[in-house]
mmCIF file of C-alpha atoms and ligand atoms in Angstrom:
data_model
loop_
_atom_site.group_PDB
_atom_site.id
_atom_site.type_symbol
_atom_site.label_atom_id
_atom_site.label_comp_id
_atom_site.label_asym_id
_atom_site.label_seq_id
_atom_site.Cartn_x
_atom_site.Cartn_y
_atom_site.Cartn_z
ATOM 1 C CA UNK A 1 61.285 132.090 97.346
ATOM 2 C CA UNK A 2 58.464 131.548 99.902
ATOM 3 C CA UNK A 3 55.343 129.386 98.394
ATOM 4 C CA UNK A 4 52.322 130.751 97.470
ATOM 5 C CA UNK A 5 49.364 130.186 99.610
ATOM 6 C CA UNK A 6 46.926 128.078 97.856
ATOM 7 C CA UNK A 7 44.337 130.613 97.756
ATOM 8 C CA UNK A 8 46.309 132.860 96.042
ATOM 9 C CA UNK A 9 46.744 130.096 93.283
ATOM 10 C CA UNK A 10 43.309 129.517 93.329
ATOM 11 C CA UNK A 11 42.051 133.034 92.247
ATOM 12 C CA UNK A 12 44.394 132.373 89.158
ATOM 13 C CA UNK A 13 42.305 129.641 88.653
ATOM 14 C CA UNK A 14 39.158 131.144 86.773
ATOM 15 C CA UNK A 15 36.299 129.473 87.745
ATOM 16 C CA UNK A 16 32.421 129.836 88.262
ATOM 17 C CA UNK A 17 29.993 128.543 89.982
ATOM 18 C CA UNK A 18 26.937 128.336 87.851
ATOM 19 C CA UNK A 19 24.162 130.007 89.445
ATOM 20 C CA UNK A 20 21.257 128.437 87.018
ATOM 21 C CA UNK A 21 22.243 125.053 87.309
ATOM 22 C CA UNK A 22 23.877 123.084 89.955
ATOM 23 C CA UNK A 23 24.666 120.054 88.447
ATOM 24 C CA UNK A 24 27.276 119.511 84.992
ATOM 25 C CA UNK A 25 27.748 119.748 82.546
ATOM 26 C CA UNK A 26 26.884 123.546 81.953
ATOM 27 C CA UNK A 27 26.804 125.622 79.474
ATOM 28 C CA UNK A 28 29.151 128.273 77.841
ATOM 29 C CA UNK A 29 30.295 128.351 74.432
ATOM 30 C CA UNK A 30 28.590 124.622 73.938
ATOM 31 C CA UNK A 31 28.431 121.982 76.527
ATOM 32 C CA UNK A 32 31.486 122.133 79.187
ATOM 33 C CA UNK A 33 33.160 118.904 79.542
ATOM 34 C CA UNK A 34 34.359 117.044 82.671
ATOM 35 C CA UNK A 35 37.968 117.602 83.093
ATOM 36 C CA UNK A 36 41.117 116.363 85.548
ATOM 37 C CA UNK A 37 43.223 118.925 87.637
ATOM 38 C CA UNK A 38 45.551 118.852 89.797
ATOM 39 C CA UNK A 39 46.854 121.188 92.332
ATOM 40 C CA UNK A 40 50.022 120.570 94.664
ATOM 41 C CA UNK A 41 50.793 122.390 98.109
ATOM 42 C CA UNK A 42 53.912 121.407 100.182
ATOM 43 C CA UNK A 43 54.318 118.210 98.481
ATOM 44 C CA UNK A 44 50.830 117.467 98.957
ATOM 45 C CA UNK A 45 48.777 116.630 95.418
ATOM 46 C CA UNK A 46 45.162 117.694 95.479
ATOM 47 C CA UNK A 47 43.089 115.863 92.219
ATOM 48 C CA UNK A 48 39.945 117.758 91.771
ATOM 49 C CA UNK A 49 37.402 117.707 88.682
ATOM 50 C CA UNK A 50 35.541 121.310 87.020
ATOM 51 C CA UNK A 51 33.193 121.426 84.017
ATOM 52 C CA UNK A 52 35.265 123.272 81.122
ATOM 53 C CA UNK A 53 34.425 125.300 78.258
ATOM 54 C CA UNK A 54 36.732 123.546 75.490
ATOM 55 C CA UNK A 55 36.844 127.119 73.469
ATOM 56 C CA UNK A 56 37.310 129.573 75.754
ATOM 57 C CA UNK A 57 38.773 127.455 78.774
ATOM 58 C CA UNK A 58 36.651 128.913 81.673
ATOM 59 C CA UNK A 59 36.283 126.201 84.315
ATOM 60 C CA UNK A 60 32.882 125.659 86.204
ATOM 61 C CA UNK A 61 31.908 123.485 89.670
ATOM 62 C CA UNK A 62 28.656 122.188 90.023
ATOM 63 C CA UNK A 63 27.577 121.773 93.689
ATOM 64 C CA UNK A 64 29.379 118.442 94.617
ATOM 65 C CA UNK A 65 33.350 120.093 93.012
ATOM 66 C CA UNK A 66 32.715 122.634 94.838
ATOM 67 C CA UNK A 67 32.881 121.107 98.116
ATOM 68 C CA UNK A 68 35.493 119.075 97.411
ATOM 69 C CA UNK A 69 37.220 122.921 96.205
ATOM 70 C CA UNK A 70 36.222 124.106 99.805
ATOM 71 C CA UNK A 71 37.863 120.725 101.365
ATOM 72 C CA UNK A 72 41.072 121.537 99.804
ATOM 73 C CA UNK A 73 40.859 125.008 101.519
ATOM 74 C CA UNK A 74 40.322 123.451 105.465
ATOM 75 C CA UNK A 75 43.371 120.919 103.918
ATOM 76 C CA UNK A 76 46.059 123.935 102.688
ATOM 77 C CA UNK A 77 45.055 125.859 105.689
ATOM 78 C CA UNK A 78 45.476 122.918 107.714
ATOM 79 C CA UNK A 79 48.688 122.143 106.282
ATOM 80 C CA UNK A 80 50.328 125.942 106.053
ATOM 81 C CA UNK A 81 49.526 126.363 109.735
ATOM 82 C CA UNK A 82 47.023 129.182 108.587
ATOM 83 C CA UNK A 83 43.591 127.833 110.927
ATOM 84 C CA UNK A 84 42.825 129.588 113.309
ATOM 85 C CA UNK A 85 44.023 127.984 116.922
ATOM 86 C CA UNK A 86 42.741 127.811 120.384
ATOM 87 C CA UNK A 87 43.215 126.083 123.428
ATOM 88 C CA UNK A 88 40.373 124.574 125.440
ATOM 89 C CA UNK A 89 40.833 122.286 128.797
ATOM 90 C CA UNK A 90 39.090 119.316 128.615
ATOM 91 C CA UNK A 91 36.245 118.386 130.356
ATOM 92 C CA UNK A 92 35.522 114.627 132.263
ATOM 93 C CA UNK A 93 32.291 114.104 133.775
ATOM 94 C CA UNK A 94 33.773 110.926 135.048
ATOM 95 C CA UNK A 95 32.743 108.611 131.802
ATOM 96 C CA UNK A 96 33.986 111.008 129.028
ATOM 97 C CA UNK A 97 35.664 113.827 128.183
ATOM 98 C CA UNK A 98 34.026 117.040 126.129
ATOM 99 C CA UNK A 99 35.217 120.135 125.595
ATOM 100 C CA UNK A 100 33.291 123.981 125.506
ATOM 101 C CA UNK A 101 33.127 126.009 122.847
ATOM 102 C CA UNK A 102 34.190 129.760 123.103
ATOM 103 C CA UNK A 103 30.627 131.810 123.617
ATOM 104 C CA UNK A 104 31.854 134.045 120.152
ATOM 105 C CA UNK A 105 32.011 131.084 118.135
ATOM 106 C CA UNK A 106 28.189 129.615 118.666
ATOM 107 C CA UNK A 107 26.587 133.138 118.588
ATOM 108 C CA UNK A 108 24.719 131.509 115.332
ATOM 109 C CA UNK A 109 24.101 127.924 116.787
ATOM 110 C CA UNK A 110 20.726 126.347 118.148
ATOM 111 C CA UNK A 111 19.822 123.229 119.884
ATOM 112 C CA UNK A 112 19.059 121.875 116.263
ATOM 113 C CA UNK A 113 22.746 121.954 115.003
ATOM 114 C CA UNK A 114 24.924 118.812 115.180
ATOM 115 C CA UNK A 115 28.266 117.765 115.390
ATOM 116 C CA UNK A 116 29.691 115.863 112.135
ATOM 117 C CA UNK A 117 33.139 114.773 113.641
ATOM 118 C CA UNK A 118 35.794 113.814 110.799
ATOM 119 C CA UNK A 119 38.690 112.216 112.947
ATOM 120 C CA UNK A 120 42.360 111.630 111.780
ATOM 121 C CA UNK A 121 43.756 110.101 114.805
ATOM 122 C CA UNK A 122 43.219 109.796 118.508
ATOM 123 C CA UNK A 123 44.157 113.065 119.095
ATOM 124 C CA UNK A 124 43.305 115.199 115.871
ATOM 125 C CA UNK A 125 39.823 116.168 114.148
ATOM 126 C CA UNK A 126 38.165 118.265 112.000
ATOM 127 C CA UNK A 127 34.516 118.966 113.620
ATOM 128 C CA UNK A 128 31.848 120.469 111.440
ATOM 129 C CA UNK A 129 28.470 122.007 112.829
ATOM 130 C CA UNK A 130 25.742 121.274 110.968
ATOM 131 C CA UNK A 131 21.935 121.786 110.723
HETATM 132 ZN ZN1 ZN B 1 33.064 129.298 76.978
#
């Protein structure tokens, strides 16, 4: 039987992101307490901490979870093969090498964005645009 794709585990994992407050603990039925979870994908263990109700179970993420919950996305895509792939030549301007982006990918970009580069290796890295 094929694994599941981590997304499809995580909608069977019920949680919320409070919209009052962005910061735990929250609350439901009482205070939500700071719990331990773990989610595995090809071998791979993710730890990640919610905010949950102790009577009725529901799991909340305050601002800082759930960007760790979004990291574990880029990682499962990452890891299934599932990101989306292109191929760009290389540039060298004689003292370094950069690379263009595709014209449909920067539609939303200005001159204020920059470049948060995240790099595994010498040859692999996650790039994040940021303003
Ligand atoms: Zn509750």
């Amino acid at each position: 039987m094929a694994k599941k794709p981590l997304q499809e585990k995580m909608q069977k994992i019920n949680f919320e992101i409070d919209k009052k407050a962005f910061d735990g603990p929250f609350t439901c039925h009482g205070k939500t307490k700071l719990i331990s979870k773990e989610l595995a994908v090809n071998g791979n263990t993710f730890q990640y901490e919610v905010w949950q109700c102790s009577k009725c179970k529901k799991d909340y993420l305050d601002t800082k979870q759930a960007k760790k919950m979004e990291t574990i996305w880029i990682a499962e895509k990452l890891l299934n093969e599932r990101a989306l792939t292109m191929s760009r030549s290389l540039n060298f301007d004689g003292k370094m090498f950069f690379l263009r982006f595709p014209k449909e990918l920067t539609k939303t970009w200005n001159q204020d964005n920059y470049a948060e580069i995240k790099v595994v290796d010498n040859h692999r890295f996650i790039v994040e645009v940021k303003n």
